[in-house]
Amino acid sequence: MPVSTHITPAYMEGGFLQNSKECDIELLEVVGVIPDWLQGELIRNGPGQVMVDKPMRHWFDGLAMLHRFHIANGKVAYRSRFIDCAAFRATQKEGRITYSDFATDPCRTLFQQLQTIFNPDPKITDSAKVNVGQIGEKTFAWGEPLMQIQIDPETLKTVGVYDYGKYGGNRMTTAHPLVDEHGAYNLVVQYGPINFYKIYEISGDAKELASVPVQLPGYMHSFGMSENYFIIAEYPLVVQSIMLLFRAKPFIENFDWKPRMGSRFIIIDRKTGKRVSTIKVPAFFSFHHVFAKEKDGLLEVDLCAYENADIISEYYKERLVQSDNPLPKGSMWRFTLNLEKRTCIERRELADVCLELPVIHHAFAHRHGSYRFVYGCGVNEANPTEFYNQIVKIDIESASAKHWYKPNHYPGEPVFVANPDARTEDDGVLLSVVLDTQNKQSYLLVLNALTFEEMAKASLPHTILFGYHGTFLHRN
Ligand code: CO
């Protein structure tokens, strides 16, 4: 009889499979010293319920839970709440998955399957679990359906919904809106007989700024922006939109990887909304734009990129549990584009270092028009087939990297918080929620971003599922 040699990784249970509970803890146990200047709250978003009547299949599935680490005078309080929304309420009431997620659909009876075909109005989850951040004074939780949930950053209660008003129906957006002193913007994909990529201004009532027709729309998780341009990087992971209207399969499974199409940069003038250039490059895939910069008449676009879109299938839990092969390696790539000649002059890997969930000191990069350091999660070579098991800091000038790695500790996205008296770009801390599989608990790590030394950790009595993105809100 064949014997399975495969061992379930210890992080599967706490990181991917176990539902979280809402709780309030007034004082977490803190080891080490949290700097005096760090006052405010880290709010993180991610899945909180992943097991309902059946397990959800993919890392990007689940009902959203917000986690709030309130830091004041060296002490840390913790609160977690599910996002109150239609999908959450229906799931609790019915005890089964009721809304379509990224890669998991509700179970359907034959009658319901027919109903879906004749009534192409599937209920797509409104549980905005991907990101959290601010537009003006308001705090939002963001997912990919065309709505954003406004939350109270203290109580984590839902305050309202920003739903793009008249621009409803058959559209998806990104969980990574971009904000600068001129406004807040998001990329929207509209599916229909004709498909469009659109840019909306979203700081007040939604307003369409740009519209580009597209035959086979691609899956895009973020977009880019420079002083004068919006940058849509389109990857050949594409969908026949009729497939999405009928929804026989979960959302992402309607998309096919067609590398022969190549990738494209679609560049839009921010003032006129007109497309100024389309530049074809060999196929690649990315979730996250990192930075874009106009320089000497050229446009540099930095992304955390992959050779192909295999990373999406590797995030299925049935693949993660096997952990026989390393995750596909994302790394920092820079594309230098000549908009006038519609050519890519150079495509360069900035550092040969595994990276995902990239983070930079945005305010610094915006102020100086450039940046040198990018932080994120990666995989340490000591345990190359594991899920992300280290925090990295890449110096793109020297193409070198520092890392924080501890066997059996699995960090999430490191959020950078600058020291208010900082003199250098990397003077600050990184805040990461780490899963410790030996002690079966998660903790908030405060890491010195300059030296990569641990400053403090604030421990929870339980584990937190691996999440996606978070933000730090300063309190004075
Ligand atoms: Co993201």
XYZ file of C-alpha atoms and ligand atoms in Angstrom:
477
model
C 0.000 0.000 0.000
C 1.435 3.419 -0.858
C 2.246 5.471 2.190
C 1.734 9.196 2.090
C 4.911 10.954 3.167
C 3.245 14.253 3.195
C 2.882 16.132 6.475
C 0.253 18.808 6.911
C 2.043 22.060 7.666
C 1.407 23.261 11.213
C 0.237 26.670 9.975
C -2.754 25.262 8.045
C -5.018 25.016 11.075
C -4.505 28.477 12.575
C -3.594 30.263 9.360
C -6.150 28.928 6.876
C -8.813 26.672 8.399
C -9.966 27.735 11.843
C -12.782 30.282 12.182
C -12.007 33.309 14.311
C -14.225 34.736 17.039
C -15.143 38.279 17.884
C -13.427 39.431 21.058
C -12.191 42.352 23.123
C -8.972 42.157 25.130
C -8.158 45.257 27.130
C -4.497 44.550 27.699
C -2.303 42.215 25.693
C 0.821 40.826 27.268
C 3.693 42.916 25.903
C 7.298 41.739 25.893
C 9.888 44.374 24.986
C 9.365 48.109 24.650
C 7.032 49.834 22.218
C 8.434 53.246 21.248
C 6.702 56.260 22.872
C 5.940 57.864 19.542
C 3.905 54.893 18.330
C 0.365 55.955 19.292
C -2.636 54.884 17.272
C -4.250 51.805 15.891
C -3.323 49.125 13.441
C -6.423 47.855 11.669
C -6.121 44.698 9.637
C -8.541 43.010 7.272
C -8.797 39.392 6.198
C -10.961 36.293 6.386
C -12.558 35.535 9.766
C -14.950 32.720 8.897
C -13.707 30.168 6.378
C -15.735 27.139 7.459
C -19.516 27.329 7.156
C -21.537 24.337 5.891
C -18.410 23.457 3.922
C -14.849 24.750 3.965
C -14.025 27.658 1.705
C -11.482 26.642 -0.871
C -9.070 29.476 -1.396
C -6.965 31.885 0.698
C -8.985 34.739 -0.874
C -12.358 33.342 0.314
C -14.106 34.022 3.599
C -16.216 36.414 5.595
C -14.329 39.558 6.489
C -13.007 40.142 9.978
C -11.356 43.346 11.131
C -8.649 43.275 13.802
C -7.788 46.387 15.743
C -4.590 46.715 17.775
C -4.849 49.941 19.720
C -1.425 51.134 20.856
C -1.140 53.830 23.531
C 1.705 54.544 25.963
C 3.395 51.234 25.326
C 0.223 49.225 25.926
C -1.850 47.310 23.397
C -5.599 46.579 23.361
C -7.175 44.214 20.839
C -10.623 43.990 19.264
C -11.946 41.800 16.443
C -15.278 42.054 14.643
C -16.824 40.476 11.606
C -17.832 43.112 9.072
C -21.578 43.525 9.336
C -22.915 43.159 5.797
C -25.586 41.226 3.877
C -23.379 38.170 3.209
C -22.399 37.897 6.882
C -25.975 38.199 8.154
C -27.328 35.663 5.623
C -24.576 33.174 6.398
C -25.201 33.340 10.154
C -28.939 33.022 9.666
C -28.850 30.120 7.227
C -25.754 28.340 8.476
C -24.465 27.855 4.963
C -22.496 29.765 2.357
C -25.064 31.973 0.635
C -22.996 34.379 -1.457
C -20.421 33.777 -4.183
C -16.841 34.414 -3.161
C -13.526 34.589 -5.063
C -13.199 30.827 -5.582
C -16.080 29.326 -3.595
C -19.743 29.375 -4.576
C -22.730 28.311 -2.478
C -23.928 24.730 -3.029
C -26.783 24.855 -5.481
C -29.636 22.477 -6.040
C -30.388 21.629 -9.649
C -33.312 24.037 -9.479
C -31.042 26.802 -8.203
C -28.528 26.086 -10.952
C -31.223 26.568 -13.574
C -32.413 29.657 -11.790
C -28.926 31.129 -11.979
C -28.776 30.546 -15.693
C -32.125 32.219 -16.323
C -31.693 34.872 -13.708
C -28.115 36.086 -14.099
C -28.056 37.973 -10.867
C -25.805 35.944 -8.585
C -25.295 37.307 -5.140
C -21.661 38.275 -5.004
C -20.277 38.671 -1.500
C -20.295 42.172 -0.062
C -17.956 41.079 2.727
C -15.127 43.527 2.008
C -12.226 41.519 3.356
C -9.148 42.584 1.411
C -7.986 45.981 2.544
C -8.702 48.843 4.912
C -7.736 52.505 4.681
C -8.854 56.088 4.697
C -10.300 58.485 2.164
C -10.415 61.895 3.809
C -11.702 61.432 7.345
C -13.595 58.242 6.534
C -12.286 54.710 7.120
C -13.263 52.013 4.633
C -12.982 48.274 4.237
C -12.395 47.348 0.614
C -13.018 44.208 -1.425
C -13.372 43.682 -5.159
C -17.147 44.004 -5.684
C -18.234 47.557 -6.562
C -18.896 48.784 -3.036
C -16.927 49.825 -0.015
C -17.972 49.501 3.585
C -17.409 52.501 5.813
C -16.435 51.455 9.316
C -15.927 53.094 12.670
C -12.207 52.509 13.356
C -12.814 52.313 17.105
C -15.826 50.013 17.367
C -15.250 48.328 13.943
C -18.997 48.660 13.329
C -20.351 49.269 9.843
C -21.253 52.937 9.431
C -22.477 52.882 5.846
C -21.863 51.665 2.336
C -20.278 53.560 -0.537
C -21.797 51.876 -3.576
C -20.709 53.975 -6.598
C -24.291 55.329 -6.953
C -25.607 55.179 -10.492
C -22.653 53.093 -11.694
C -24.054 49.752 -10.553
C -24.243 46.269 -12.028
C -21.776 43.831 -13.555
C -18.722 45.683 -12.412
C -15.819 44.777 -10.187
C -13.165 47.047 -8.766
C -9.903 46.764 -6.839
C -9.327 46.722 -3.093
C -6.453 49.146 -3.667
C -7.869 52.614 -4.390
C -5.188 55.270 -4.763
C -5.306 58.541 -2.884
C -3.274 61.721 -3.300
C -3.798 65.438 -2.627
C -5.971 65.717 -5.733
C -8.459 62.962 -4.960
C -9.150 59.255 -4.537
C -9.380 56.906 -7.487
C -10.165 53.323 -8.324
C -10.008 51.053 -11.345
C -13.310 49.432 -12.329
C -13.909 46.639 -14.821
C -17.349 46.700 -16.420
C -18.555 43.438 -17.976
C -21.187 43.350 -20.726
C -21.656 43.066 -24.507
C -18.775 45.542 -24.572
C -16.355 45.454 -21.649
C -14.555 48.486 -20.278
C -11.718 49.403 -17.972
C -12.738 52.567 -16.180
C -11.178 54.962 -13.719
C -13.519 56.532 -11.176
C -12.922 59.428 -8.844
C -14.349 58.265 -5.507
C -13.656 60.948 -2.898
C -17.232 62.266 -3.229
C -20.018 60.873 -5.388
C -18.448 58.468 -7.894
C -17.468 60.119 -11.148
C -16.177 58.393 -14.255
C -12.877 59.900 -15.432
C -11.798 57.456 -18.121
C -13.214 54.544 -20.101
C -11.271 52.114 -22.294
C -13.129 49.359 -24.208
C -11.581 45.891 -23.991
C -12.486 42.649 -25.702
C -11.250 40.158 -23.112
C -10.973 41.843 -19.721
C -8.176 40.728 -17.425
C -8.129 40.096 -13.673
C -6.409 43.004 -11.996
C -5.923 43.421 -8.253
C -4.496 46.959 -8.263
C -3.409 49.772 -10.601
C -0.817 52.523 -10.686
C -0.690 56.285 -10.670
C 2.040 58.841 -11.326
C 1.879 62.640 -11.354
C 0.158 62.792 -14.757
C -0.998 59.257 -15.526
C -3.171 56.372 -14.425
C -1.470 53.071 -15.234
C -3.481 49.942 -15.967
C -1.221 46.897 -16.176
C -3.272 44.226 -17.914
C -2.232 40.572 -17.633
C -3.462 37.802 -19.936
C -5.569 36.159 -17.224
C -8.764 36.963 -19.077
C -12.458 36.179 -19.144
C -15.231 35.933 -21.715
C -17.643 38.173 -19.849
C -20.636 35.991 -20.738
C -19.076 33.402 -18.388
C -19.319 35.863 -15.512
C -22.890 36.824 -16.316
C -24.036 33.203 -16.102
C -21.674 32.280 -13.302
C -21.561 28.509 -13.654
C -18.201 28.584 -11.863
C -16.787 30.619 -8.962
C -15.567 34.076 -10.030
C -11.855 33.480 -10.621
C -12.326 30.086 -12.295
C -13.923 31.804 -15.288
C -10.567 33.368 -16.155
C -8.018 31.668 -18.442
C -4.287 32.286 -18.721
C -3.500 33.137 -22.363
C 0.198 34.003 -22.397
C 0.317 34.493 -26.149
C -1.769 37.641 -25.706
C 1.086 39.173 -23.707
C 0.606 41.855 -21.081
C -0.200 45.515 -21.783
C 0.300 48.827 -20.073
C -2.623 51.148 -20.783
C -1.642 54.697 -19.889
C -4.336 57.317 -19.261
C -3.851 61.073 -18.921
C -5.179 62.056 -15.483
C -6.357 65.488 -16.671
C -8.185 64.554 -19.864
C -9.097 60.928 -19.124
C -7.838 60.037 -22.596
C -5.657 57.044 -23.314
C -2.210 58.337 -24.313
C -0.373 55.075 -24.908
C -0.743 51.300 -24.989
C 2.440 49.301 -24.660
C 2.661 45.559 -25.194
C 5.155 43.476 -23.223
C 5.690 39.732 -22.787
C 3.150 38.059 -20.486
C 3.565 38.490 -16.754
C 1.230 38.664 -13.759
C 1.046 40.850 -10.686
C -1.247 41.548 -7.767
C 0.422 44.703 -6.521
C 1.697 47.862 -8.124
C 4.322 49.404 -5.861
C 5.262 52.789 -7.339
C 5.339 54.743 -10.618
C 7.515 57.639 -11.549
C 7.929 59.956 -14.542
C 11.566 60.556 -15.338
C 13.280 62.161 -18.349
C 10.203 61.757 -20.517
C 9.862 58.082 -19.570
C 7.547 56.289 -17.174
C 8.931 53.777 -14.671
C 6.392 51.292 -13.332
C 7.409 49.114 -10.367
C 5.378 46.042 -9.499
C 5.672 42.865 -7.510
C 5.532 40.498 -10.490
C 5.381 36.831 -11.479
C 6.223 35.013 -14.718
C 2.609 33.780 -14.885
C -0.609 33.590 -12.880
C 0.063 30.160 -11.275
C 0.250 31.868 -7.881
C -3.557 32.099 -7.832
C -3.992 28.315 -8.084
C -1.238 27.775 -5.535
C -3.322 29.663 -2.955
C -6.043 26.963 -3.008
C -5.998 25.308 0.403
C -5.794 21.831 -1.120
C -2.512 22.970 -2.706
C -1.245 24.806 0.365
C -1.812 21.750 2.529
C 0.465 19.667 0.320
C 3.356 22.127 0.449
C 5.567 19.922 -1.710
C 6.757 22.730 -3.948
C 7.756 26.306 -3.233
C 5.194 29.013 -3.973
C 5.822 30.753 -7.302
C 8.277 33.546 -6.570
C 7.091 37.134 -6.858
C 9.772 39.808 -6.984
C 10.215 43.512 -7.706
C 10.243 44.322 -11.407
C 10.659 47.702 -13.066
C 9.275 48.456 -16.532
C 10.653 51.589 -18.195
C 8.152 52.813 -20.774
C 8.467 55.277 -23.628
C 4.892 56.515 -23.979
C 5.429 58.377 -27.236
C 7.109 55.477 -29.037
C 4.813 52.952 -27.312
C 7.686 50.734 -26.345
C 9.053 49.160 -23.217
C 12.712 50.171 -23.119
C 13.686 47.947 -20.256
C 12.201 45.243 -18.046
C 14.402 44.605 -15.059
C 14.176 42.600 -11.851
C 15.191 45.082 -9.150
C 16.212 42.394 -6.676
C 16.242 38.611 -6.817
C 14.301 38.319 -3.565
C 10.953 36.566 -3.012
C 8.334 39.181 -2.149
C 4.569 39.541 -1.755
C 2.341 42.009 0.104
C 4.809 44.799 -0.779
C 4.831 47.944 1.356
C 6.748 51.205 0.966
C 6.875 54.463 2.953
C 4.291 56.067 0.658
C 4.424 59.592 2.055
C 8.210 59.661 1.640
C 8.066 58.263 -1.889
C 5.367 60.761 -2.835
C 7.324 63.677 -1.330
C 10.647 62.764 -2.909
C 9.376 61.253 -6.130
C 11.359 58.087 -5.398
C 11.941 55.417 -2.794
C 14.700 53.022 -1.876
C 13.181 50.448 0.469
C 10.363 47.996 -0.029
C 9.143 45.660 2.720
C 6.962 42.596 2.465
C 6.578 38.898 3.162
C 8.723 36.239 1.578
C 9.857 32.660 1.871
C 13.098 31.812 3.643
C 15.418 29.374 1.888
C 15.764 27.319 5.072
C 12.143 26.221 4.581
C 11.469 26.917 0.914
C 8.221 24.946 0.532
C 6.422 26.748 3.355
C 3.904 29.577 3.121
C 5.356 33.069 3.685
C 7.642 32.670 6.665
C 9.729 35.839 6.823
C 9.605 39.619 6.615
C 11.974 41.142 4.080
C 13.360 44.609 3.487
C 14.748 45.147 0.037
C 17.155 47.972 -0.742
C 16.527 48.492 -4.450
C 19.637 50.660 -4.830
C 21.967 47.842 -3.837
C 19.584 44.981 -4.746
C 20.268 43.539 -1.289
C 17.871 42.429 1.426
C 17.528 42.067 5.165
C 15.146 39.552 6.665
C 13.421 38.648 9.904
C 12.976 34.901 10.132
C 12.103 32.543 12.988
C 11.283 28.889 12.365
C 7.567 28.187 13.041
C 6.642 31.885 12.971
C 4.596 33.135 9.986
C 4.294 36.898 9.564
C 1.612 38.798 7.682
C 1.979 42.011 5.686
C 4.368 44.384 7.512
C 2.759 47.825 7.792
C 5.359 50.606 7.896
C 4.894 53.425 10.421
C 7.397 56.284 10.203
C 9.019 57.771 13.279
C 7.695 61.363 13.410
C 11.290 62.608 13.870
C 12.656 60.393 11.093
C 15.697 61.533 9.176
C 15.840 58.601 6.810
C 13.259 56.793 4.706
C 13.471 53.646 6.814
C 13.398 55.252 10.277
C 10.257 53.726 11.743
C 8.706 50.411 12.643
C 7.043 47.541 10.845
C 3.881 46.130 12.406
C 3.100 42.548 11.467
C 0.678 39.993 12.883
C 2.654 36.771 13.244
C 1.308 33.231 13.679
C 3.397 31.188 16.126
C 2.489 27.556 15.465
C 4.362 26.122 18.449
C 2.520 28.225 21.012
C -0.673 28.188 18.909
C -1.068 31.945 19.161
C -0.725 35.061 17.059
C 1.072 38.197 18.149
C 1.668 41.734 16.984
C 5.348 42.162 16.190
C 6.944 45.605 16.399
C 10.097 45.435 14.295
C 12.663 48.229 13.926
C 12.466 48.953 10.179
C 15.990 50.392 10.162
C 17.880 47.593 11.901
C 15.368 44.732 11.676
C 15.700 44.119 15.404
C 12.628 43.073 17.364
C 11.416 45.867 19.620
C 8.307 44.331 21.131
C 5.603 41.756 20.756
C 2.038 41.823 22.044
C 0.577 38.314 22.285
C -2.956 37.094 21.799
C -4.257 33.962 23.553
C -5.404 32.552 20.196
C -4.513 32.423 16.514
C -5.645 34.722 13.693
C -6.188 33.512 10.127
C -3.660 34.804 7.576
C -5.061 38.133 6.365
C -4.181 40.486 3.575
C -3.804 44.208 4.154
C -3.919 46.699 6.992
C -3.353 50.330 7.845
C -2.088 52.349 10.773
C -4.134 55.322 11.942
C -2.196 57.837 14.044
C -3.695 59.191 17.232
C -2.109 62.154 18.964
Co -3.828 43.311 -2.330
